[in-house]
Short mmCIF file of C-alpha atoms in Angstrom, two decimals:
data_model
loop_
_atom_site.label_atom_id
_atom_site.label_comp_id
_atom_site.label_asym_id
_atom_site.label_seq_id
_atom_site.Cartn_x
_atom_site.Cartn_y
_atom_site.Cartn_z
CA MET A 1 0.00 0.00 0.00
CA SER A 2 1.42 3.35 -0.97
CA GLY A 3 3.32 5.12 1.78
CA ASP A 4 2.86 2.53 4.55
CA HIS A 5 4.51 -0.70 3.36
CA PRO A 6 6.42 -2.65 6.04
CA ASP A 7 9.23 -3.43 3.57
CA PRO A 8 11.28 -0.20 3.23
CA CYS A 9 12.54 -1.27 -0.21
CA ALA A 10 9.18 -2.35 -1.62
CA VAL A 11 7.47 -0.83 -4.65
CA ASN A 12 4.51 0.13 -2.55
CA SER A 13 1.47 0.60 -4.80
CA LEU A 14 2.24 -1.83 -7.62
CA VAL A 15 0.72 -5.31 -7.70
CA GLU A 16 2.30 -7.85 -10.04
CA THR A 17 -0.39 -9.67 -12.01
CA PRO A 18 0.08 -12.94 -13.95
CA GLY A 19 2.03 -12.26 -17.12
CA CYS A 20 2.65 -8.56 -16.44
CA SER A 21 5.73 -7.26 -18.20
CA PRO A 22 7.57 -3.91 -18.38
CA VAL A 23 9.01 -4.65 -21.82
CA GLU A 24 6.30 -4.70 -24.50
CA GLY A 25 4.32 -1.53 -25.05
CA ARG A 26 3.97 1.60 -27.15
CA VAL A 27 4.45 5.28 -26.44
CA VAL A 28 1.35 7.39 -27.14
CA TRP A 29 0.62 11.10 -26.88
CA ASP A 30 -0.71 12.25 -23.50
CA PRO A 31 -2.82 15.30 -24.46
CA ILE A 32 -3.56 16.52 -20.93
CA HIS A 33 0.03 16.65 -19.70
CA SER A 34 1.40 17.65 -23.11
CA ILE A 35 -0.85 20.69 -23.47
CA TRP A 36 -0.29 21.65 -19.84
CA ASN A 37 3.49 21.29 -19.95
CA GLY A 38 3.76 22.92 -23.37
CA GLY A 39 1.48 25.79 -22.36
CA MET A 40 3.46 26.55 -19.21
CA LEU A 41 6.74 26.47 -21.12
CA ALA A 42 5.35 28.71 -23.87
CA GLY A 43 4.03 31.17 -21.31
CA ALA A 44 7.41 31.31 -19.59
CA LEU A 45 9.37 31.76 -22.82
CA VAL A 46 7.04 34.32 -24.41
CA LEU A 47 5.88 36.33 -21.40
CA GLY A 48 8.85 35.82 -19.09
CA PRO A 49 11.21 38.30 -20.82
CA LEU A 50 8.41 40.90 -20.96
CA THR A 51 7.61 40.71 -17.25
CA VAL A 52 10.95 40.00 -15.59
CA SER A 53 11.92 42.12 -12.58
CA PRO A 54 13.93 41.58 -9.41
CA GLY A 55 10.70 40.89 -7.52
CA ALA A 56 9.48 38.40 -10.11
CA ALA A 57 12.84 36.62 -10.08
CA ALA A 58 12.69 36.39 -6.29
CA VAL A 59 9.15 34.98 -6.45
CA PHE A 60 10.33 32.38 -8.97
CA ALA A 61 13.28 31.32 -6.81
CA ILE A 62 11.32 31.17 -3.55
CA THR A 63 8.23 29.38 -4.89
CA THR A 64 10.24 26.91 -6.96
CA GLY A 65 12.59 26.05 -4.10
CA ALA A 66 9.81 25.77 -1.54
CA GLY A 67 7.67 23.63 -3.84
CA LEU A 68 10.46 21.21 -4.67
CA LEU A 69 11.59 20.93 -1.03
CA LEU A 70 8.32 20.74 0.89
CA GLY A 71 6.11 19.22 -1.78
CA HIS A 72 7.96 17.20 -4.37
CA SER A 73 10.86 15.85 -2.32
CA VAL A 74 9.43 15.55 1.20
CA GLY A 75 5.67 15.36 0.63
CA PHE A 76 5.37 13.31 -2.52
CA HIS A 77 8.54 11.27 -2.73
CA ARG A 78 9.76 10.59 0.78
CA ARG A 79 6.40 10.53 2.59
CA LEU A 80 3.59 9.57 0.21
CA ILE A 81 5.48 7.23 -2.13
CA HIS A 82 8.10 5.62 0.10
CA GLY A 83 6.73 6.20 3.60
CA SER A 84 10.26 6.94 4.77
CA PHE A 85 8.93 8.83 7.81
CA LYS A 86 5.64 9.28 9.60
CA CYS A 87 3.87 12.52 10.44
CA PRO A 88 0.40 13.80 11.41
CA LEU A 89 -2.17 13.43 8.66
CA TRP A 90 -2.82 17.17 8.56
CA LEU A 91 0.87 17.80 7.88
CA GLU A 92 0.95 15.10 5.21
CA HIS A 93 -2.04 16.79 3.55
CA VAL A 94 -0.25 20.15 3.57
CA LEU A 95 2.95 18.69 2.11
CA VAL A 96 1.05 16.76 -0.57
CA TRP A 97 -0.91 19.88 -1.51
CA VAL A 98 2.39 21.70 -1.99
CA GLY A 99 3.60 18.77 -4.09
CA THR A 100 0.49 18.99 -6.24
CA ALA A 101 1.00 22.75 -6.58
CA VAL A 102 4.45 22.08 -8.09
CA GLY A 103 2.39 21.41 -11.19
CA MET A 104 3.54 18.04 -12.52
CA SER A 105 0.28 16.17 -11.87
CA GLY A 106 -1.99 14.84 -9.14
CA PRO A 107 -0.86 12.56 -6.31
CA PHE A 108 -2.27 9.32 -7.78
CA TRP A 109 -0.62 9.91 -11.17
CA MET A 110 2.67 10.71 -9.45
CA ILE A 111 2.55 7.52 -7.36
CA ARG A 112 1.65 5.26 -10.29
CA THR A 113 4.24 6.83 -12.59
CA HIS A 114 6.98 6.55 -9.98
CA ASP A 115 6.15 3.01 -8.91
CA LEU A 116 5.83 1.67 -12.47
CA ARG A 117 9.28 3.00 -13.32
CA ASP A 118 10.73 1.80 -10.01
CA TRP A 119 9.39 -1.72 -10.54
CA ALA A 120 10.40 -1.84 -14.21
CA GLN A 121 13.98 -0.76 -13.58
CA ARG A 122 14.41 -3.57 -11.05
CA GLN A 123 13.56 -6.18 -13.68
CA ALA A 124 16.13 -7.74 -16.01
CA ASP A 125 14.82 -5.60 -18.88
CA CYS A 126 12.20 -2.92 -19.50
CA HIS A 127 10.90 -0.61 -22.20
CA ASP A 128 13.19 2.22 -23.35
CA TYR A 129 10.63 4.74 -22.04
CA LEU A 130 11.03 3.40 -18.50
CA ALA A 131 14.82 3.21 -18.74
CA HIS A 132 15.48 6.66 -20.30
CA ARG A 133 17.52 4.85 -22.99
CA ARG A 134 16.59 7.00 -25.98
CA PRO A 135 18.57 10.13 -26.98
CA MET A 136 17.90 13.22 -24.90
CA LEU A 137 15.50 14.99 -27.29
CA ILE A 138 13.38 11.89 -27.83
CA ASP A 139 13.33 11.13 -24.13
CA ALA A 140 12.24 14.71 -23.38
CA VAL A 141 9.27 14.44 -25.75
CA TRP A 142 8.37 11.02 -24.42
CA GLN A 143 8.52 11.92 -20.74
CA MET A 144 6.85 15.34 -20.86
CA HIS A 145 4.34 14.85 -23.68
CA CYS A 146 3.62 11.11 -23.89
CA ARG A 147 2.83 8.06 -21.80
CA LEU A 148 3.59 4.35 -22.11
CA LYS A 149 0.83 1.82 -22.76
CA LEU A 150 2.13 -1.59 -21.76
CA MET A 151 0.61 -4.63 -23.43
CA HIS A 152 0.63 -6.53 -20.14
CA PRO A 153 0.64 -3.93 -17.34
CA PRO A 154 0.66 -4.62 -13.61
CA ALA A 155 -2.14 -3.46 -11.32
CA PHE A 156 -2.06 -0.77 -8.64
CA ASP A 157 -3.45 -0.57 -5.13
CA LEU A 158 -3.08 2.87 -3.56
CA GLY A 159 -4.41 1.69 -0.22
CA ARG A 160 -5.44 4.33 2.31
CA VAL A 161 -3.99 7.07 0.06
CA GLY A 162 -6.41 6.09 -2.70
CA ARG A 163 -9.33 6.26 -0.25
CA ASP A 164 -8.38 9.68 1.10
CA ARG A 165 -11.04 12.17 -0.02
CA PHE A 166 -8.62 15.10 0.02
CA TYR A 167 -6.21 13.29 -2.30
CA ARG A 168 -9.07 12.29 -4.58
CA LEU A 169 -9.99 15.97 -4.81
CA LEU A 170 -6.41 16.93 -5.62
CA GLU A 171 -6.24 14.27 -8.31
CA ARG A 172 -9.32 15.70 -10.04
CA THR A 173 -8.28 19.34 -9.68
CA TRP A 174 -4.48 19.35 -9.80
CA MET A 175 -4.31 21.98 -12.56
CA LEU A 176 -6.86 24.20 -10.80
CA GLN A 177 -4.62 24.37 -7.73
CA GLN A 178 -2.64 27.04 -9.60
CA VAL A 179 -5.65 29.40 -9.57
CA PRO A 180 -5.46 30.53 -5.91
CA ILE A 181 -1.67 30.75 -6.21
CA ALA A 182 -1.98 32.92 -9.31
CA ALA A 183 -4.59 35.12 -7.64
CA GLY A 184 -2.39 35.69 -4.60
CA LEU A 185 0.65 36.45 -6.74
CA TYR A 186 -1.34 38.91 -8.87
CA LEU A 187 -2.44 40.81 -5.78
CA MET A 188 1.17 40.90 -4.58
CA GLY A 189 2.87 42.02 -7.78
CA GLY A 190 0.71 41.90 -10.88
CA TRP A 191 1.14 39.77 -14.00
CA GLY A 192 4.91 39.55 -13.67
CA PHE A 193 4.55 37.65 -10.42
CA VAL A 194 1.97 35.34 -12.04
CA VAL A 195 4.15 34.57 -15.07
CA TRP A 196 7.25 33.87 -13.00
CA GLY A 197 5.48 32.35 -9.99
CA VAL A 198 3.28 30.00 -12.00
CA CYS A 199 4.31 29.53 -15.65
CA ALA A 200 8.08 29.75 -15.20
CA ARG A 201 7.99 27.81 -11.94
CA VAL A 202 5.95 24.93 -13.36
CA ALA A 203 7.98 24.82 -16.58
CA ALA A 204 11.27 24.75 -14.69
CA SER A 205 10.04 22.10 -12.25
CA VAL A 206 8.71 19.79 -14.98
CA SER A 207 11.70 20.24 -17.29
CA GLY A 208 14.21 19.98 -14.46
CA HIS A 209 12.59 16.83 -13.12
CA TRP A 210 12.89 15.18 -16.52
CA PHE A 211 16.44 16.42 -17.16
CA VAL A 212 17.89 15.22 -13.87
CA GLY A 213 15.98 11.94 -14.16
CA HIS A 214 17.38 11.39 -17.64
CA LEU A 215 20.97 11.98 -16.53
CA ALA A 216 20.51 9.89 -13.37
CA HIS A 217 19.92 6.81 -15.52
CA ARG A 218 22.60 7.48 -18.11
CA ARG A 219 25.90 8.66 -16.59
CA GLY A 220 27.59 9.81 -13.42
CA PRO A 221 29.15 8.48 -10.19
CA GLN A 222 27.98 5.24 -8.62
CA SER A 223 28.51 3.80 -5.15
CA TRP A 224 26.25 0.76 -5.50
CA LEU A 225 24.89 -1.66 -8.07
CA VAL A 226 21.61 -3.56 -7.60
CA GLU A 227 22.02 -7.19 -8.65
CA GLY A 228 19.46 -8.36 -11.19
CA ALA A 229 18.32 -4.84 -12.09
CA GLY A 230 18.40 -4.04 -15.79
CA VAL A 231 18.69 -0.30 -15.10
CA GLN A 232 21.27 1.09 -12.71
CA ALA A 233 21.20 4.62 -11.28
CA HIS A 234 23.83 7.35 -11.16
CA ASP A 235 24.33 10.40 -8.96
CA VAL A 236 24.08 13.90 -10.49
CA PRO A 237 26.20 15.91 -8.01
CA TRP A 238 25.69 19.39 -9.51
CA ALA A 239 21.90 19.01 -9.11
CA ALA A 240 21.97 18.09 -5.40
CA ILE A 241 20.95 21.53 -4.13
CA PRO A 242 18.24 22.41 -6.71
CA THR A 243 16.67 18.94 -6.30
CA MET A 244 16.86 19.12 -2.49
CA GLY A 245 18.99 15.95 -2.34
CA GLU A 246 17.03 13.89 -4.86
CA ALA A 247 19.93 13.93 -7.34
CA TRP A 248 21.87 11.37 -5.29
CA HIS A 249 19.90 8.84 -7.29
CA ASN A 250 22.36 5.98 -7.03
CA ASN A 251 21.97 6.14 -3.26
CA HIS A 252 18.19 6.15 -3.68
CA HIS A 253 18.20 3.01 -5.84
CA ALA A 254 20.36 1.33 -3.22
CA PHE A 255 18.16 2.36 -0.26
CA PRO A 256 14.79 3.40 -1.73
CA GLY A 257 12.96 3.57 1.60
CA SER A 258 15.49 5.86 3.27
CA ALA A 259 14.46 9.39 4.24
CA ARG A 260 18.12 10.31 3.88
CA ILE A 261 19.32 10.27 0.26
CA GLY A 262 22.59 12.20 0.57
CA LEU A 263 24.47 9.52 2.47
CA TYR A 264 28.13 10.40 2.30
CA PRO A 265 30.30 13.41 3.29
CA GLY A 266 29.71 16.41 1.06
CA GLN A 267 26.35 15.16 -0.26
CA SER A 268 23.85 17.97 0.33
CA ASP A 269 20.34 16.79 1.23
CA TRP A 270 17.97 19.61 2.20
CA GLY A 271 15.00 17.25 2.11
CA TYR A 272 16.47 15.15 4.89
CA ARG A 273 17.42 18.26 6.86
CA PHE A 274 13.81 19.41 6.74
CA ILE A 275 12.59 16.00 7.93
CA ARG A 276 15.07 16.17 10.83
CA LEU A 277 13.69 19.61 11.69
CA LEU A 278 10.18 18.15 11.74
CA GLU A 279 11.48 15.34 13.95
CA ARG A 280 12.94 17.81 16.44
CA LEU A 281 9.60 19.63 16.52
CA GLY A 282 7.77 16.37 17.24
CA LEU A 283 6.07 16.43 13.82
CA ALA A 284 7.94 13.45 12.32
CA TRP A 285 8.91 10.08 13.70
CA ASP A 286 10.02 6.59 12.58
CA VAL A 287 12.48 8.27 10.21
CA ARG A 288 14.17 5.58 8.14
CA THR A 289 17.86 5.65 7.22
CA PRO A 290 20.08 2.90 5.79
CA GLU A 291 21.31 2.22 9.34
CA THR A 292 17.77 1.38 10.51
CA MET A 293 16.66 -0.54 7.40
CA GLY A 294 18.84 -3.62 7.73
CA ASP A 295 21.03 -5.24 5.08
CA ARG A 296 19.86 -5.35 1.48
CA LYS A 297 21.35 -8.49 0.00
CA VAL A 298 21.08 -7.45 -3.66
CA LEU A 299 23.56 -4.57 -3.23
CA VAL A 300 27.16 -4.81 -4.40
CA PRO A 301 29.72 -1.98 -4.28
CA ALA A 302 30.30 -0.33 -7.63
CA LYS A 303 33.84 -0.46 -9.01
CA PRO A 304 35.70 2.87 -8.93
#
């Protein structure tokens, strides 16, 4: 069940069905996400230069950073998807709302997309879409404008997350969550704040998420290899700060249920620092780290 699985390395929401396979399938256009992602990028490119100001740039930096830290990294990835720490439900709702406001999609879509890729990359082979094997331009179009239709897909069980009425509302209205944000930004600073606080922020978050994900499965340092996995992960050190620690992707493949992703000296991990702050405030507990997860037998050290 998503977010509350007893196995810290499990793919939480995915249920393997007889004959399911991550290999055979076709990539098709995803009109909803394509039009949304393309529209936000077009708005940023066309209107951004006309409305830029120091205030608008500050709004972009603050809202993008806060969204990626509180929502995407801590709320969506480390809490909702992996259950790497526990917190009060009201706080989880706030963090997941922020994650939805990042503008990539709703919580159910994010969980299914993540868990399908996670499961597929652990198999001996998977479709190029799931492995980021195609050249960069093709992969960008595939990931931000298309979706994969597997011939024999697995099933999903979102558990208590799927039954949560607030998350069901967010799933139906994820695009509309930008409306109150845009209204507040307009009152604060006019259309420049809206363009940079909504269009540019969403475009940068979506494009950056794809770009780092593409590199993290193609090249870069490795500390660990996962035996039997057809796709191995790499770290993207330069992206550690803008991704709030998520760019230490090789570490994440090695210890997927860990709330701490930057594991070694010099590896910045603002997401984990925020979780530790919540822990000190009594708002987070049962925080998982590799030290508390036990040995994972499929791990072997990567050669230098």
